[in-house]
Tab-separated table of C-alpha atoms and ligand atoms in Angstrom:
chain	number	residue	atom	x	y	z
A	333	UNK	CA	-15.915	10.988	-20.858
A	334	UNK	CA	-13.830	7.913	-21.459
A	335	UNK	CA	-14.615	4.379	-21.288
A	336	UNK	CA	-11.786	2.969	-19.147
A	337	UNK	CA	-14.159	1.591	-16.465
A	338	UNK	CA	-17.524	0.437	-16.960
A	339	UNK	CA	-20.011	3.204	-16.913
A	340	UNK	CA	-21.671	3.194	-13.504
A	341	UNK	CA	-19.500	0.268	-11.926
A	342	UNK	CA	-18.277	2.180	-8.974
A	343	UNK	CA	-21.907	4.141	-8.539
A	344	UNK	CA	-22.173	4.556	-4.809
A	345	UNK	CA	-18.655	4.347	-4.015
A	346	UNK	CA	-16.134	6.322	-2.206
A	347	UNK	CA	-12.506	6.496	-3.696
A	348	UNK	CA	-9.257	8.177	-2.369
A	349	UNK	CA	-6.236	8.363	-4.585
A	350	UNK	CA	-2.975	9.307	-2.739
A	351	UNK	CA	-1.054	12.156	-4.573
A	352	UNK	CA	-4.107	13.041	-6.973
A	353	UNK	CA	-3.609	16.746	-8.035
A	354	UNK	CA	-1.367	15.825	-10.956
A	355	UNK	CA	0.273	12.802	-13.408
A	356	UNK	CA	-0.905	9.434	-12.625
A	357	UNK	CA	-2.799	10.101	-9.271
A	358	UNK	CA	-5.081	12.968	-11.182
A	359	UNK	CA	-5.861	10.621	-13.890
A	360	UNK	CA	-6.545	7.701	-12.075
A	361	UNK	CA	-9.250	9.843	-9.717
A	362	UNK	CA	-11.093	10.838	-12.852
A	363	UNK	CA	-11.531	7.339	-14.041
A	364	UNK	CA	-12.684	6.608	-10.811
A	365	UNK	CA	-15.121	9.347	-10.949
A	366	UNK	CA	-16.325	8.836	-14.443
A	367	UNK	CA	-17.328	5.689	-13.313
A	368	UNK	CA	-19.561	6.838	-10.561
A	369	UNK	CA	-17.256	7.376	-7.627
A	370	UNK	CA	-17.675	10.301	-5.259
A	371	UNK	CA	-14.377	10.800	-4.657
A	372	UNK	CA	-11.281	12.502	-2.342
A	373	UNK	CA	-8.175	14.329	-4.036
A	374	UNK	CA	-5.433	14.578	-1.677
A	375	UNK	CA	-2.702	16.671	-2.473
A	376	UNK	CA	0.395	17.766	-0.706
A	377	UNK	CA	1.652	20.968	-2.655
A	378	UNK	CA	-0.546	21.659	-5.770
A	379	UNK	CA	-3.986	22.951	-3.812
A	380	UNK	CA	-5.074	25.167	-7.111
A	381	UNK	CA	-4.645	22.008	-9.580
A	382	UNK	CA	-6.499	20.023	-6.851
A	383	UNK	CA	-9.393	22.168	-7.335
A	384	UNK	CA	-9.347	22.623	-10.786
A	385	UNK	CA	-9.698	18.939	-10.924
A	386	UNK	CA	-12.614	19.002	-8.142
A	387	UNK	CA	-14.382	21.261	-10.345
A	388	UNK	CA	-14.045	19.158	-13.312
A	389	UNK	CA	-15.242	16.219	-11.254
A	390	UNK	CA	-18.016	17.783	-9.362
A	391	UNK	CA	-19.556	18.884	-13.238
A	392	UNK	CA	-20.047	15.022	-13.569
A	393	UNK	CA	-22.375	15.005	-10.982
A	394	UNK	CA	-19.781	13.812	-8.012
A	395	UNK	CA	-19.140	14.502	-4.598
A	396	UNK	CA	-15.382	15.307	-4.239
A	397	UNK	CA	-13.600	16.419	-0.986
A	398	UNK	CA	-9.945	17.979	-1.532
A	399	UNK	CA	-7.527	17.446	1.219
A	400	UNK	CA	-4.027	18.587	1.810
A	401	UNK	CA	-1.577	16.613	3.197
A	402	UNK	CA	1.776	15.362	3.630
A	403	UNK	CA	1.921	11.605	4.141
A	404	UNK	CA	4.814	11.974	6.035
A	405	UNK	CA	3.329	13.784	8.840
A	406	UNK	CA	1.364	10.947	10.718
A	407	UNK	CA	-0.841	14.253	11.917
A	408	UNK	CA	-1.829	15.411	8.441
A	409	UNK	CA	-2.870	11.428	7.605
A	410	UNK	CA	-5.115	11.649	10.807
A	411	UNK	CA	-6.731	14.736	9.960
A	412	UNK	CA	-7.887	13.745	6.373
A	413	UNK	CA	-8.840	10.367	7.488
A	414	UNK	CA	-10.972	12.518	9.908
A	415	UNK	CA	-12.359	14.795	6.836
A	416	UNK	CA	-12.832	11.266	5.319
A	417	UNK	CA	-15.288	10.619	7.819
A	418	UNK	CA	-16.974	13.545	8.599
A	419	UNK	CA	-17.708	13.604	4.636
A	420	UNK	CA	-18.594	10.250	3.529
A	421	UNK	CA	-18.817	7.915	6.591
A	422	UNK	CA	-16.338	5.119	4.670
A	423	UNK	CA	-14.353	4.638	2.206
A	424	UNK	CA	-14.662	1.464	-0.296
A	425	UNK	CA	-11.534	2.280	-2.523
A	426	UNK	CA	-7.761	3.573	-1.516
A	427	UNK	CA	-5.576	4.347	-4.040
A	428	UNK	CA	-1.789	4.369	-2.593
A	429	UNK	CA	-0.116	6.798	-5.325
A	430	UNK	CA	1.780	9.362	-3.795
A	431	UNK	CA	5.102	8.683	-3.920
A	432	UNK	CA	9.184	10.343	-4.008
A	433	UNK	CA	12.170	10.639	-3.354
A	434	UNK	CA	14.087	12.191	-5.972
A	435	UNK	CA	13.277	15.977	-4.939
A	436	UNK	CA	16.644	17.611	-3.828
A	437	UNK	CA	16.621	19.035	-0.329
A	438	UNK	CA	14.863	16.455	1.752
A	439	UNK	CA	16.581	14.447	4.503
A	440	UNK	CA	18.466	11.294	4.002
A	441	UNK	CA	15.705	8.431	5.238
A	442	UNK	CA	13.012	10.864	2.906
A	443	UNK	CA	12.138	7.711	0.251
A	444	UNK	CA	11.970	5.436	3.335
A	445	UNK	CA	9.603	7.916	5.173
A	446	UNK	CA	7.735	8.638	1.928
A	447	UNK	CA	7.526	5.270	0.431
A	448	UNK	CA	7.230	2.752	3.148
A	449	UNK	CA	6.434	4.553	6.743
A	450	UNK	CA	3.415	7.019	5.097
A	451	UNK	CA	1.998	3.966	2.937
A	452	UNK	CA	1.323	1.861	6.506
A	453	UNK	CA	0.554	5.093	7.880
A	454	UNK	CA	-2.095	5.419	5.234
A	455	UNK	CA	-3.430	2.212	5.233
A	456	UNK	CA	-3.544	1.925	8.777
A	457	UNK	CA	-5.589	4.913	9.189
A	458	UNK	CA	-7.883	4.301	6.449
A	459	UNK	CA	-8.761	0.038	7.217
A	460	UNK	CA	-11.632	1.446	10.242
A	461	UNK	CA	-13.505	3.281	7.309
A	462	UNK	CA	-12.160	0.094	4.937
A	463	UNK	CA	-15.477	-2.199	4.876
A	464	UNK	CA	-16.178	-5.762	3.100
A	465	UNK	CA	-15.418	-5.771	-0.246
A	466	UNK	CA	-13.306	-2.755	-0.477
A	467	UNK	CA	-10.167	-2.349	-2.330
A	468	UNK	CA	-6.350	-1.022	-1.792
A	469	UNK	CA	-4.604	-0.574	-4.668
A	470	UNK	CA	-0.386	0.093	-4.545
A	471	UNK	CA	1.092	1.941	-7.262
A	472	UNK	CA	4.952	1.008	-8.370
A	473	UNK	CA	7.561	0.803	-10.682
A	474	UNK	CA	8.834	-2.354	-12.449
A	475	UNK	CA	12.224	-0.634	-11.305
A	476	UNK	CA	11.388	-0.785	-7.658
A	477	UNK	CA	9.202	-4.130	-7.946
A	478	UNK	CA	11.910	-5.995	-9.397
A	479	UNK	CA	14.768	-4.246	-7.465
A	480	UNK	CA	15.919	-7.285	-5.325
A	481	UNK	CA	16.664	-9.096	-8.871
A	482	UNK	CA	17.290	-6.551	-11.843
A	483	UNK	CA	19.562	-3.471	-11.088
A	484	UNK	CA	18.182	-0.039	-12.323
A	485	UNK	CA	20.151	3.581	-12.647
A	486	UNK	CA	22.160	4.860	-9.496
A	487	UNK	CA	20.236	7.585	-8.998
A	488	UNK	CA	17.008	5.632	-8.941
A	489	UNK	CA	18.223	3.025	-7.024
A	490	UNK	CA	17.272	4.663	-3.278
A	491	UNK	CA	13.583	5.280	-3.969
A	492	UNK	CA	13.625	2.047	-5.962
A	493	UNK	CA	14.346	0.073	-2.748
A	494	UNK	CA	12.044	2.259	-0.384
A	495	UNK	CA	8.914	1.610	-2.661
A	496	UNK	CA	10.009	-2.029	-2.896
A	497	UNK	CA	9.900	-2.405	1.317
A	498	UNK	CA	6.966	-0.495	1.056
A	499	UNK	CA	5.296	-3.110	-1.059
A	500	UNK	CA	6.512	-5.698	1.189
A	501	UNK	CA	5.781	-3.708	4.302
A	502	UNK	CA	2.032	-3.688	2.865
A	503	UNK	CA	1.863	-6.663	1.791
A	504	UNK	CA	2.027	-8.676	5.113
A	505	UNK	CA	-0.748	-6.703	5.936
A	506	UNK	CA	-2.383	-9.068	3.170
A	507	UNK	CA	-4.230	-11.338	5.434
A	508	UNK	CA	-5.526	-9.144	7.833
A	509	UNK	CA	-6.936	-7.061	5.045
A	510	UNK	CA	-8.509	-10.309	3.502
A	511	UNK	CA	-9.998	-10.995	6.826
A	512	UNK	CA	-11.935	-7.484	6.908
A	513	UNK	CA	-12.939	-8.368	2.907
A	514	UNK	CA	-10.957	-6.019	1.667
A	515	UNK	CA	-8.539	-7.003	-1.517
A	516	UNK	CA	-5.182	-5.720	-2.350
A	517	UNK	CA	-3.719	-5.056	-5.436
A	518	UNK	CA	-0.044	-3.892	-6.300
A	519	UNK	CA	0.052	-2.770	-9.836
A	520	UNK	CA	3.586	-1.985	-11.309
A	521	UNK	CA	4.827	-0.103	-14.584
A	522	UNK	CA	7.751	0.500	-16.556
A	523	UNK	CA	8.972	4.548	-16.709
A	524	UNK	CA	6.271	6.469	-18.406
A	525	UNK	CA	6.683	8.933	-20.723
A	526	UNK	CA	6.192	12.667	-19.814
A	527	UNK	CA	6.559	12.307	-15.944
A	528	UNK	CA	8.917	13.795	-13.786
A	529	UNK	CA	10.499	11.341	-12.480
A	530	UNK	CA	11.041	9.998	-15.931
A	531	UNK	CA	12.575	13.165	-17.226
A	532	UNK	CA	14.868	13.343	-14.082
A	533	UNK	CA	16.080	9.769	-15.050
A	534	UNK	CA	16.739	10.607	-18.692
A	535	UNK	CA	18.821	13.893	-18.127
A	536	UNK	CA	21.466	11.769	-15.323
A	537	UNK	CA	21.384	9.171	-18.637
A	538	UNK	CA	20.882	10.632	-21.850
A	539	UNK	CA	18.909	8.458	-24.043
A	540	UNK	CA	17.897	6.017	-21.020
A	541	UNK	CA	14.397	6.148	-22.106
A	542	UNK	CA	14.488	5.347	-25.590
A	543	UNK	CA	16.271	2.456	-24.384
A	544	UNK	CA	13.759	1.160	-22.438
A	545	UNK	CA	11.154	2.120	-24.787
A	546	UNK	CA	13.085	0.252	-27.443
A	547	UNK	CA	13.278	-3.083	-25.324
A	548	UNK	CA	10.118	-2.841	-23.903
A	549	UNK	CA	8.734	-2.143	-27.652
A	550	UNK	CA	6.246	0.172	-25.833
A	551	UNK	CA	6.257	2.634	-22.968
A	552	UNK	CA	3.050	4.006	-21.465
A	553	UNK	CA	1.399	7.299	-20.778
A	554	UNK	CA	0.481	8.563	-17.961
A	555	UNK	CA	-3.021	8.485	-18.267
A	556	UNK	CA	-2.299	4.813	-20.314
A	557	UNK	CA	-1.280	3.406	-16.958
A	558	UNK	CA	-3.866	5.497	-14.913
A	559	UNK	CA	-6.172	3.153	-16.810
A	560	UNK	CA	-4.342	0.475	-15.619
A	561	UNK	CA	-4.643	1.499	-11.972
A	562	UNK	CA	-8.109	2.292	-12.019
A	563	UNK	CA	-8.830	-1.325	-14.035
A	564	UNK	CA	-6.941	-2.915	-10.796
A	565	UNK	CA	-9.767	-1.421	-8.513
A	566	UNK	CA	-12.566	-3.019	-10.244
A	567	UNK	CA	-10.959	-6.415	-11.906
A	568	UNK	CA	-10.736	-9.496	-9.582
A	569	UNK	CA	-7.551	-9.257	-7.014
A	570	UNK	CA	-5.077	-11.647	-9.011
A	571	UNK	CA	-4.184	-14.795	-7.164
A	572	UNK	CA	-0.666	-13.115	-6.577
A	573	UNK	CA	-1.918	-9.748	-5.894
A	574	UNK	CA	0.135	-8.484	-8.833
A	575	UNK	CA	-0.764	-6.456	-11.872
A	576	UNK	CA	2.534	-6.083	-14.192
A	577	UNK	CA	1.421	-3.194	-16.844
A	578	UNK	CA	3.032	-4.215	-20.121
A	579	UNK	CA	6.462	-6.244	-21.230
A	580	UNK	CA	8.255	-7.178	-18.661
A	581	UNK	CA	11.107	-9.722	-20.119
A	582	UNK	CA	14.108	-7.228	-19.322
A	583	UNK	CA	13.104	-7.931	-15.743
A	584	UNK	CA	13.897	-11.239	-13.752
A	585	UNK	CA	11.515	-12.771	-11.759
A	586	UNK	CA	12.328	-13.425	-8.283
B	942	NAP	N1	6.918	8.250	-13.276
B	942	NAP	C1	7.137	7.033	-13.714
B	942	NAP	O1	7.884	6.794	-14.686
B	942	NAP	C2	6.462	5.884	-12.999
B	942	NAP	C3	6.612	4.599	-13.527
B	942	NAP	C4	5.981	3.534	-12.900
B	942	NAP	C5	5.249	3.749	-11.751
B	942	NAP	N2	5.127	5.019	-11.253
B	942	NAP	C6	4.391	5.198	-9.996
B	942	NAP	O2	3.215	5.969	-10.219
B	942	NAP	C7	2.933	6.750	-9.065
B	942	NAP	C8	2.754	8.204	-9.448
B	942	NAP	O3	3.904	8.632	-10.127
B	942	NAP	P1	3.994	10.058	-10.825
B	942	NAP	O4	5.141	9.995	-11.771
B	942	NAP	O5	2.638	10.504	-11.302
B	942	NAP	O6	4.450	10.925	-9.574
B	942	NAP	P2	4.638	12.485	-9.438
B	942	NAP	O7	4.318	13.208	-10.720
B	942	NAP	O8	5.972	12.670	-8.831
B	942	NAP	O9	3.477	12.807	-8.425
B	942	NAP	C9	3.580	12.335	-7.148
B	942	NAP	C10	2.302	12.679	-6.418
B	942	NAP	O10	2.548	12.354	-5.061
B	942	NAP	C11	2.264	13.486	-4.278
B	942	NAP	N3	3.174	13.539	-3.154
B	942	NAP	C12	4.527	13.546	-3.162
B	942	NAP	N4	4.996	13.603	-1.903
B	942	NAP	C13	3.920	13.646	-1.083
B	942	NAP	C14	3.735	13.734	0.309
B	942	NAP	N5	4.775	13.792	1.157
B	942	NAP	N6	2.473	13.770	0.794
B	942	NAP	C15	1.404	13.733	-0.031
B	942	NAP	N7	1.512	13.636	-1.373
B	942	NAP	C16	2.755	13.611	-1.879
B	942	NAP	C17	2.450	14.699	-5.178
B	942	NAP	O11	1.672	15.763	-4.657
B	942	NAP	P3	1.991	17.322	-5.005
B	942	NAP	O12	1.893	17.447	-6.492
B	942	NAP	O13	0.925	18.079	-4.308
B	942	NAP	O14	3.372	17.576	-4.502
B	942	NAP	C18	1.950	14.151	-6.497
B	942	NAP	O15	0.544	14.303	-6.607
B	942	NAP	C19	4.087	6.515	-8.080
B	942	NAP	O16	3.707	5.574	-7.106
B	942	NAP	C20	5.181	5.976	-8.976
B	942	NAP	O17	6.081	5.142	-8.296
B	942	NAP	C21	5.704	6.088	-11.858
């Protein structure tokens, strides 16, 4: 057990993290769950590390519900939503994780599917199980958040600008959501060390990632800025609905 969140603060509550069977999305639902949320893993590809993690969860004494599906398919979204429900009745936290781009193979418009179209998708089918005083969380890159005003690597740059108009996409849905009571929360982080996408990055640019970690003086883990993501869902929304995880002076503010 760690001591990221408050021991019991999310007792009684329902959390699903987008893309959870692995990196940040698997650590983020076990802080949830260590904290005392009966949770849903949803998974696209990785069903056996889904329910490895299940089983973990479930020894804590938590209610978890795995569910495969790809975010891109507005069918898939409908049918978890619909497990969702026929589970747990509502849903008090959504974690938007899942994210991609970079896999080879995948049509053009993939990020832009992926990264803005399945994140409304998302939302939009989980606000009627959304009630007061929930919370949606967003999960991005300082690369993507700060696209319009700091250039990043070429090959980067695609799925950089489809999670950026995916973060603006959701956030005009800002008011509505504060309407229902429900708070919103982008949180955004430098690479991290030991992902995929980071290890993509670093063999188009050899030594890319010391780089960063050299002018950022420190780059996080993956379960380092899991915490992060899972502190979003219980700290107060911040007046600009932005958590920035560590330094962030090599990036200008719009
Ligand atoms: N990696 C970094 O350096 C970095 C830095 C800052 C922020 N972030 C952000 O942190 C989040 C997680 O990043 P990560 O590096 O942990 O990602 P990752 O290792 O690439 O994992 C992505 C997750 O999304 C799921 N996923 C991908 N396509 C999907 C689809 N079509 N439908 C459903 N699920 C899908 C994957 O499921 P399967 O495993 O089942 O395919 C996986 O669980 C992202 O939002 C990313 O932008 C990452």
């Amino acid at each position: 057990m760690t001591d990221v969140l408050p021991a019991g603060s999310l007792d009684g509550k329902v959390a699903l993290v987008t893309g959870s069977s692995r990196g940040i999305g698997a650590d983020t639902v076990r802080y949830l769950a260590e904290a005392g949320a009966d949770v849903v893993i949803n998974f696209r590809n990785k069903a056996p590390r889904a329910e490895k993690l299940a089983a973990q969860l479930r020894e804590l004494g938590r209610r978890v519900l795995v569910v495969g599906a790809d975010l891109t398919d507005p069918a898939s979204i409908g049918e978890m939503f619909d497990a969702v429900k026929a589970e747990f009745g509502r849903l008090d936290v959504l974690v938007l994780n899942a994210s991609g781009g970079m896999e080879s193979g995948m049509a053009e418009d993939y990020a832009l599917t992926l990264n803005r179209d399945a994140q409304i998708n998302v939302l939009d089918a989980a606000v009627p199980l959304l009630g007061d005083g929930a919370r949606v969380v967003f999960v991005t890159s300082h690369q993507a958040h700060f696209i319009r005003t700091t250039p990043t690597m070429p090959e980067y740059e695609p799925v950089a600008l489809s999670k950026r108009a995916g973060e603006d996409a959701l956030r005009e849905r800002i008011p509505g959501l504060a309407e229902r009571g429900i708070g919103f929360t982008v949180v955004s982080g430098d690479m991290i060390e030991g992902t995929i996408t980071a290890t993509l990055l670093e063999r188009a640019n050899p030594g890319a990632i010391a780089e960063r970690r050299e002018s950022a003086g420190k780059l996080y883990n993956v379960s380092e800025f899991a915490a992060e993501v899972a502190r979003a869902v219980v700290d107060e929304v911040p007046a600009d609905n932005t958590r920035l995880v560590g330094d962030v002076s090599a990036f200008a503010a719009e």
